[in-house]
mmCIF file of C-alpha atoms in Angstrom:
data_model
loop_
_atom_site.group_PDB
_atom_site.id
_atom_site.type_symbol
_atom_site.label_atom_id
_atom_site.label_comp_id
_atom_site.label_asym_id
_atom_site.label_seq_id
_atom_site.Cartn_x
_atom_site.Cartn_y
_atom_site.Cartn_z
ATOM 1 C CA UNK A 1 -50.149 92.893 13.318
ATOM 2 C CA UNK A 2 -49.649 90.041 10.797
ATOM 3 C CA UNK A 3 -50.558 92.573 8.194
ATOM 4 C CA UNK A 4 -48.561 95.424 9.123
ATOM 5 C CA UNK A 5 -45.556 93.422 9.263
ATOM 6 C CA UNK A 6 -46.219 92.388 5.627
ATOM 7 C CA UNK A 7 -46.718 95.824 4.696
ATOM 8 C CA UNK A 8 -43.348 96.823 6.350
ATOM 9 C CA UNK A 9 -41.279 94.511 4.719
ATOM 10 C CA UNK A 10 -42.435 96.450 1.459
ATOM 11 C CA UNK A 11 -42.547 99.724 2.490
ATOM 12 C CA UNK A 12 -38.819 99.802 4.350
ATOM 13 C CA UNK A 13 -37.064 97.322 1.564
ATOM 14 C CA UNK A 14 -36.676 100.570 -0.966
ATOM 15 C CA UNK A 15 -35.504 97.781 -3.399
ATOM 16 C CA UNK A 16 -38.363 95.828 -3.613
ATOM 17 C CA UNK A 17 -40.810 99.153 -3.886
ATOM 18 C CA UNK A 18 -38.331 100.242 -6.723
ATOM 19 C CA UNK A 19 -38.945 96.810 -8.415
ATOM 20 C CA UNK A 20 -42.547 96.571 -7.774
ATOM 21 C CA UNK A 21 -42.955 99.897 -9.561
ATOM 22 C CA UNK A 22 -40.930 99.484 -12.079
ATOM 23 C CA UNK A 23 -42.845 96.718 -13.038
ATOM 24 C CA UNK A 24 -45.633 99.032 -14.343
ATOM 25 C CA UNK A 25 -43.475 100.784 -16.535
ATOM 26 C CA UNK A 26 -42.133 97.941 -17.846
ATOM 27 C CA UNK A 27 -45.403 96.367 -18.932
ATOM 28 C CA UNK A 28 -46.821 99.899 -20.261
ATOM 29 C CA UNK A 29 -43.615 99.927 -22.646
ATOM 30 C CA UNK A 30 -43.772 96.219 -23.448
ATOM 31 C CA UNK A 31 -47.283 95.667 -24.556
ATOM 32 C CA UNK A 32 -48.357 99.090 -24.779
ATOM 33 C CA UNK A 33 -45.777 99.911 -27.816
ATOM 34 C CA UNK A 34 -44.650 96.396 -29.435
ATOM 35 C CA UNK A 35 -48.257 95.296 -29.616
ATOM 36 C CA UNK A 36 -49.791 99.118 -30.992
ATOM 37 C CA UNK A 37 -49.640 97.911 -33.839
ATOM 38 C CA UNK A 38 -52.588 95.296 -33.126
ATOM 39 C CA UNK A 39 -54.586 98.365 -33.054
ATOM 40 C CA UNK A 40 -55.019 98.644 -37.097
ATOM 41 C CA UNK A 41 -56.011 94.819 -37.335
ATOM 42 C CA UNK A 42 -59.460 93.801 -38.914
ATOM 43 C CA UNK A 43 -62.189 93.575 -35.795
ATOM 44 C CA UNK A 44 -59.963 96.263 -33.407
ATOM 45 C CA UNK A 45 -62.625 98.398 -31.938
ATOM 46 C CA UNK A 46 -63.049 101.681 -34.122
ATOM 47 C CA UNK A 47 -61.709 105.229 -32.864
ATOM 48 C CA UNK A 48 -60.125 103.307 -29.581
ATOM 49 C CA UNK A 49 -56.465 103.543 -28.868
ATOM 50 C CA UNK A 50 -54.403 100.583 -27.822
ATOM 51 C CA UNK A 51 -53.366 102.186 -24.900
ATOM 52 C CA UNK A 52 -56.948 102.438 -23.613
ATOM 53 C CA UNK A 53 -57.722 99.038 -25.119
ATOM 54 C CA UNK A 54 -54.930 98.032 -23.154
ATOM 55 C CA UNK A 55 -54.752 99.712 -20.035
ATOM 56 C CA UNK A 56 -57.838 98.051 -18.454
ATOM 57 C CA UNK A 57 -56.264 94.901 -18.398
ATOM 58 C CA UNK A 58 -52.920 95.652 -17.281
ATOM 59 C CA UNK A 59 -55.057 96.643 -14.258
ATOM 60 C CA UNK A 60 -56.848 93.530 -13.902
ATOM 61 C CA UNK A 61 -53.321 91.265 -14.923
ATOM 62 C CA UNK A 62 -50.918 93.452 -12.169
ATOM 63 C CA UNK A 63 -53.734 92.858 -9.298
ATOM 64 C CA UNK A 64 -53.965 89.473 -10.022
ATOM 65 C CA UNK A 65 -50.050 89.461 -9.963
ATOM 66 C CA UNK A 66 -49.969 90.943 -6.667
ATOM 67 C CA UNK A 67 -51.983 87.814 -5.235
ATOM 68 C CA UNK A 68 -49.205 84.942 -7.032
ATOM 69 C CA UNK A 69 -47.117 87.662 -4.688
ATOM 70 C CA UNK A 70 -48.821 86.993 -1.407
ATOM 71 C CA UNK A 71 -48.443 83.548 -1.815
ATOM 72 C CA UNK A 72 -44.737 83.339 -2.404
ATOM 73 C CA UNK A 73 -45.020 85.638 1.051
ATOM 74 C CA UNK A 74 -46.130 82.405 2.441
ATOM 75 C CA UNK A 75 -43.547 80.126 1.612
ATOM 76 C CA UNK A 76 -41.076 82.730 2.519
ATOM 77 C CA UNK A 77 -42.231 82.822 6.171
ATOM 78 C CA UNK A 78 -42.290 78.839 5.998
ATOM 79 C CA UNK A 79 -38.849 78.560 5.043
ATOM 80 C CA UNK A 80 -37.918 81.411 7.605
ATOM 81 C CA UNK A 81 -38.947 79.488 10.200
ATOM 82 C CA UNK A 82 -41.772 81.941 10.973
ATOM 83 C CA UNK A 83 -44.747 79.966 10.793
ATOM 84 C CA UNK A 84 -43.451 77.823 13.314
ATOM 85 C CA UNK A 85 -42.803 80.340 15.695
ATOM 86 C CA UNK A 86 -46.900 81.869 15.388
ATOM 87 C CA UNK A 87 -47.947 77.782 15.852
ATOM 88 C CA UNK A 88 -46.809 78.441 18.834
ATOM 89 C CA UNK A 89 -48.231 81.681 19.800
ATOM 90 C CA UNK A 90 -52.210 81.684 20.258
ATOM 91 C CA UNK A 91 -52.453 82.747 16.996
ATOM 92 C CA UNK A 92 -55.211 81.712 14.750
ATOM 93 C CA UNK A 93 -53.695 80.212 11.770
ATOM 94 C CA UNK A 94 -56.099 81.831 9.498
ATOM 95 C CA UNK A 95 -55.074 85.044 10.315
ATOM 96 C CA UNK A 96 -51.982 84.522 8.917
ATOM 97 C CA UNK A 97 -53.154 83.818 5.388
ATOM 98 C CA UNK A 98 -55.635 86.727 5.630
ATOM 99 C CA UNK A 99 -52.543 88.999 6.479
ATOM 100 C CA UNK A 100 -50.911 87.890 3.817
ATOM 101 C CA UNK A 101 -53.952 88.578 1.343
ATOM 102 C CA UNK A 102 -55.019 91.764 2.476
ATOM 103 C CA UNK A 103 -51.239 93.080 2.551
ATOM 104 C CA UNK A 104 -51.301 91.615 -1.097
ATOM 105 C CA UNK A 105 -54.255 93.665 -1.748
ATOM 106 C CA UNK A 106 -52.623 96.790 -0.135
ATOM 107 C CA UNK A 107 -49.503 96.116 -2.836
ATOM 108 C CA UNK A 108 -51.922 95.495 -5.499
ATOM 109 C CA UNK A 109 -53.236 99.194 -4.687
ATOM 110 C CA UNK A 110 -50.121 100.599 -5.026
ATOM 111 C CA UNK A 111 -49.238 99.223 -7.896
ATOM 112 C CA UNK A 112 -52.529 100.155 -9.605
ATOM 113 C CA UNK A 113 -52.356 103.806 -8.642
ATOM 114 C CA UNK A 114 -48.951 104.038 -10.104
ATOM 115 C CA UNK A 115 -49.506 102.206 -13.277
ATOM 116 C CA UNK A 116 -52.620 104.988 -13.914
ATOM 117 C CA UNK A 117 -50.146 107.684 -13.313
ATOM 118 C CA UNK A 118 -47.644 106.435 -15.330
ATOM 119 C CA UNK A 119 -49.967 105.918 -18.501
ATOM 120 C CA UNK A 120 -51.644 109.469 -18.050
ATOM 121 C CA UNK A 121 -47.971 111.127 -17.299
ATOM 122 C CA UNK A 122 -46.157 109.055 -20.058
ATOM 123 C CA UNK A 123 -48.499 107.589 -22.474
ATOM 124 C CA UNK A 124 -51.404 110.200 -22.739
ATOM 125 C CA UNK A 125 -54.096 107.873 -21.638
ATOM 126 C CA UNK A 126 -57.474 109.578 -21.263
ATOM 127 C CA UNK A 127 -60.155 107.659 -19.750
ATOM 128 C CA UNK A 128 -63.251 108.351 -21.970
ATOM 129 C CA UNK A 129 -65.650 107.010 -19.390
ATOM 130 C CA UNK A 130 -64.069 109.506 -16.701
ATOM 131 C CA UNK A 131 -62.439 109.263 -13.141
ATOM 132 C CA UNK A 132 -64.992 107.501 -11.566
ATOM 133 C CA UNK A 133 -65.166 104.553 -14.246
ATOM 134 C CA UNK A 134 -61.438 104.263 -13.825
ATOM 135 C CA UNK A 135 -61.886 104.041 -10.009
ATOM 136 C CA UNK A 136 -64.736 101.004 -10.641
ATOM 137 C CA UNK A 137 -62.582 99.616 -12.747
ATOM 138 C CA UNK A 138 -59.376 99.590 -10.330
ATOM 139 C CA UNK A 139 -62.091 98.185 -7.511
ATOM 140 C CA UNK A 140 -63.274 95.435 -9.949
ATOM 141 C CA UNK A 141 -59.165 94.752 -10.481
ATOM 142 C CA UNK A 142 -58.487 94.447 -6.664
ATOM 143 C CA UNK A 143 -61.350 92.550 -5.961
ATOM 144 C CA UNK A 144 -60.853 89.494 -8.522
ATOM 145 C CA UNK A 145 -57.022 89.812 -8.092
ATOM 146 C CA UNK A 146 -57.755 89.521 -4.169
ATOM 147 C CA UNK A 147 -60.516 86.611 -4.750
ATOM 148 C CA UNK A 148 -58.235 84.547 -6.927
ATOM 149 C CA UNK A 149 -55.305 85.241 -5.288
ATOM 150 C CA UNK A 150 -56.245 82.936 -2.491
ATOM 151 C CA UNK A 151 -55.645 80.393 -5.691
ATOM 152 C CA UNK A 152 -52.052 80.945 -5.025
ATOM 153 C CA UNK A 153 -52.503 81.130 -1.115
ATOM 154 C CA UNK A 154 -53.721 77.517 -1.061
ATOM 155 C CA UNK A 155 -51.201 76.497 -3.584
ATOM 156 C CA UNK A 156 -48.037 77.741 -1.026
ATOM 157 C CA UNK A 157 -49.801 75.866 1.878
ATOM 158 C CA UNK A 158 -49.672 72.681 -0.608
ATOM 159 C CA UNK A 159 -46.138 73.388 -2.107
ATOM 160 C CA UNK A 160 -43.575 74.230 0.324
ATOM 161 C CA UNK A 161 -40.810 75.196 -2.221
ATOM 162 C CA UNK A 162 -40.032 78.328 -3.819
ATOM 163 C CA UNK A 163 -38.805 77.109 -7.036
ATOM 164 C CA UNK A 164 -41.805 74.371 -7.524
ATOM 165 C CA UNK A 165 -44.384 77.247 -6.821
ATOM 166 C CA UNK A 166 -42.833 79.855 -9.513
ATOM 167 C CA UNK A 167 -43.419 76.970 -11.501
ATOM 168 C CA UNK A 168 -47.003 76.058 -10.480
ATOM 169 C CA UNK A 169 -48.182 79.381 -10.271
ATOM 170 C CA UNK A 170 -46.465 80.281 -14.004
ATOM 171 C CA UNK A 171 -48.494 77.363 -15.205
ATOM 172 C CA UNK A 172 -51.769 78.404 -13.772
ATOM 173 C CA UNK A 173 -51.367 82.794 -14.936
ATOM 174 C CA UNK A 174 -50.272 81.548 -18.303
ATOM 175 C CA UNK A 175 -53.736 80.196 -19.417
ATOM 176 C CA UNK A 176 -55.413 83.020 -17.166
ATOM 177 C CA UNK A 177 -53.787 85.849 -18.889
ATOM 178 C CA UNK A 178 -52.920 85.049 -22.445
ATOM 179 C CA UNK A 179 -56.315 82.567 -23.273
ATOM 180 C CA UNK A 180 -58.310 85.833 -22.393
ATOM 181 C CA UNK A 181 -59.592 88.663 -24.310
ATOM 182 C CA UNK A 182 -56.649 90.885 -22.639
ATOM 183 C CA UNK A 183 -54.205 91.845 -25.520
ATOM 184 C CA UNK A 184 -56.321 91.019 -28.249
ATOM 185 C CA UNK A 185 -60.694 91.318 -29.211
ATOM 186 C CA UNK A 186 -61.819 87.654 -28.307
ATOM 187 C CA UNK A 187 -63.006 87.978 -31.963
ATOM 188 C CA UNK A 188 -59.812 87.845 -33.091
ATOM 189 C CA UNK A 189 -58.231 84.430 -31.197
ATOM 190 C CA UNK A 190 -58.792 81.171 -32.996
ATOM 191 C CA UNK A 191 -62.233 79.748 -32.293
ATOM 192 C CA UNK A 192 -60.496 77.052 -29.836
ATOM 193 C CA UNK A 193 -59.094 79.746 -27.642
ATOM 194 C CA UNK A 194 -61.981 81.776 -27.839
ATOM 195 C CA UNK A 195 -64.422 79.312 -26.213
ATOM 196 C CA UNK A 196 -61.494 78.870 -23.548
ATOM 197 C CA UNK A 197 -61.466 82.844 -23.264
ATOM 198 C CA UNK A 198 -65.502 82.975 -22.820
ATOM 199 C CA UNK A 199 -64.905 80.572 -20.051
ATOM 200 C CA UNK A 200 -61.901 82.534 -18.127
ATOM 201 C CA UNK A 201 -63.432 84.521 -15.167
ATOM 202 C CA UNK A 202 -60.612 86.890 -16.024
ATOM 203 C CA UNK A 203 -61.797 88.167 -19.739
ATOM 204 C CA UNK A 204 -65.302 89.154 -17.851
ATOM 205 C CA UNK A 205 -63.216 91.200 -15.737
ATOM 206 C CA UNK A 206 -61.701 92.834 -18.388
ATOM 207 C CA UNK A 207 -64.791 93.460 -20.562
ATOM 208 C CA UNK A 208 -65.619 95.288 -17.197
ATOM 209 C CA UNK A 209 -62.993 97.143 -16.930
ATOM 210 C CA UNK A 210 -63.350 98.283 -20.390
ATOM 211 C CA UNK A 211 -66.654 99.539 -20.344
ATOM 212 C CA UNK A 212 -66.270 101.274 -17.220
ATOM 213 C CA UNK A 213 -63.123 102.990 -18.566
ATOM 214 C CA UNK A 214 -64.246 103.387 -22.559
ATOM 215 C CA UNK A 215 -67.767 104.646 -21.629
ATOM 216 C CA UNK A 216 -68.148 104.437 -17.655
ATOM 217 C CA UNK A 217 -71.108 102.093 -18.052
ATOM 218 C CA UNK A 218 -71.523 98.848 -15.513
ATOM 219 C CA UNK A 219 -71.914 95.481 -17.732
ATOM 220 C CA UNK A 220 -73.333 92.077 -16.794
ATOM 221 C CA UNK A 221 -69.883 90.676 -16.267
ATOM 222 C CA UNK A 222 -69.342 92.697 -13.050
ATOM 223 C CA UNK A 223 -71.255 90.037 -10.908
ATOM 224 C CA UNK A 224 -70.041 87.664 -13.153
ATOM 225 C CA UNK A 225 -66.157 88.001 -12.551
ATOM 226 C CA UNK A 226 -66.566 89.613 -9.170
ATOM 227 C CA UNK A 227 -68.873 86.579 -8.535
ATOM 228 C CA UNK A 228 -66.631 84.117 -9.723
ATOM 229 C CA UNK A 229 -63.228 85.196 -7.668
ATOM 230 C CA UNK A 230 -64.972 85.592 -4.913
ATOM 231 C CA UNK A 231 -66.694 82.043 -4.940
ATOM 232 C CA UNK A 232 -63.116 81.064 -5.801
ATOM 233 C CA UNK A 233 -61.735 83.157 -2.645
ATOM 234 C CA UNK A 234 -63.945 81.237 -0.463
ATOM 235 C CA UNK A 235 -63.410 77.396 -1.558
ATOM 236 C CA UNK A 236 -59.003 78.206 -1.734
ATOM 237 C CA UNK A 237 -59.299 79.881 1.948
ATOM 238 C CA UNK A 238 -61.502 76.779 3.287
#
């Protein structure tokens, strides 16, 4: 019931739905077109278009952003007084967090589907790993995004102000997204940043998603990325 309530807020508010879908197009245009010249930089994988290199990274970072929005929903529920009302009912406190998390997962799946449709229709994305590879990469992205999203839910339980939570999540998201191999190969990063990217769970997830989309193969990074995100989810949920 709590999950359905969160999903209704997304589906019934057409403005929120349109904004969520438009974000996928903005990311494709902003990153796919502005940074497309990186495909000709030294060290870039040969015979790989930038959109093919970029899209697996966008799948994972978009799923992660849906996890951030789940945390924002917790703060909204607290400010609206919903959490206070639920405390007076026979509802387990953890059920509220799980409902927001599952709703964020569903929202992430919708956004990833939109991202793939737009990439194929407008930018000629054709995954050489086939449909199975893309579906596996999407599933991995949702797993990592859902797992790391619990970190932001935990932050939302600690920080009860929207402005402060925005600032903290931005501080966390920035290194996760940009101190990684999302937009350029790890070999093209400065030495110190390459070292950080090596321990970034997002980098392992992106590597694995790229392998699935480009070749259809499952690498060892799948277990590392999924395992690290699930451990983070268990710790943050507790």
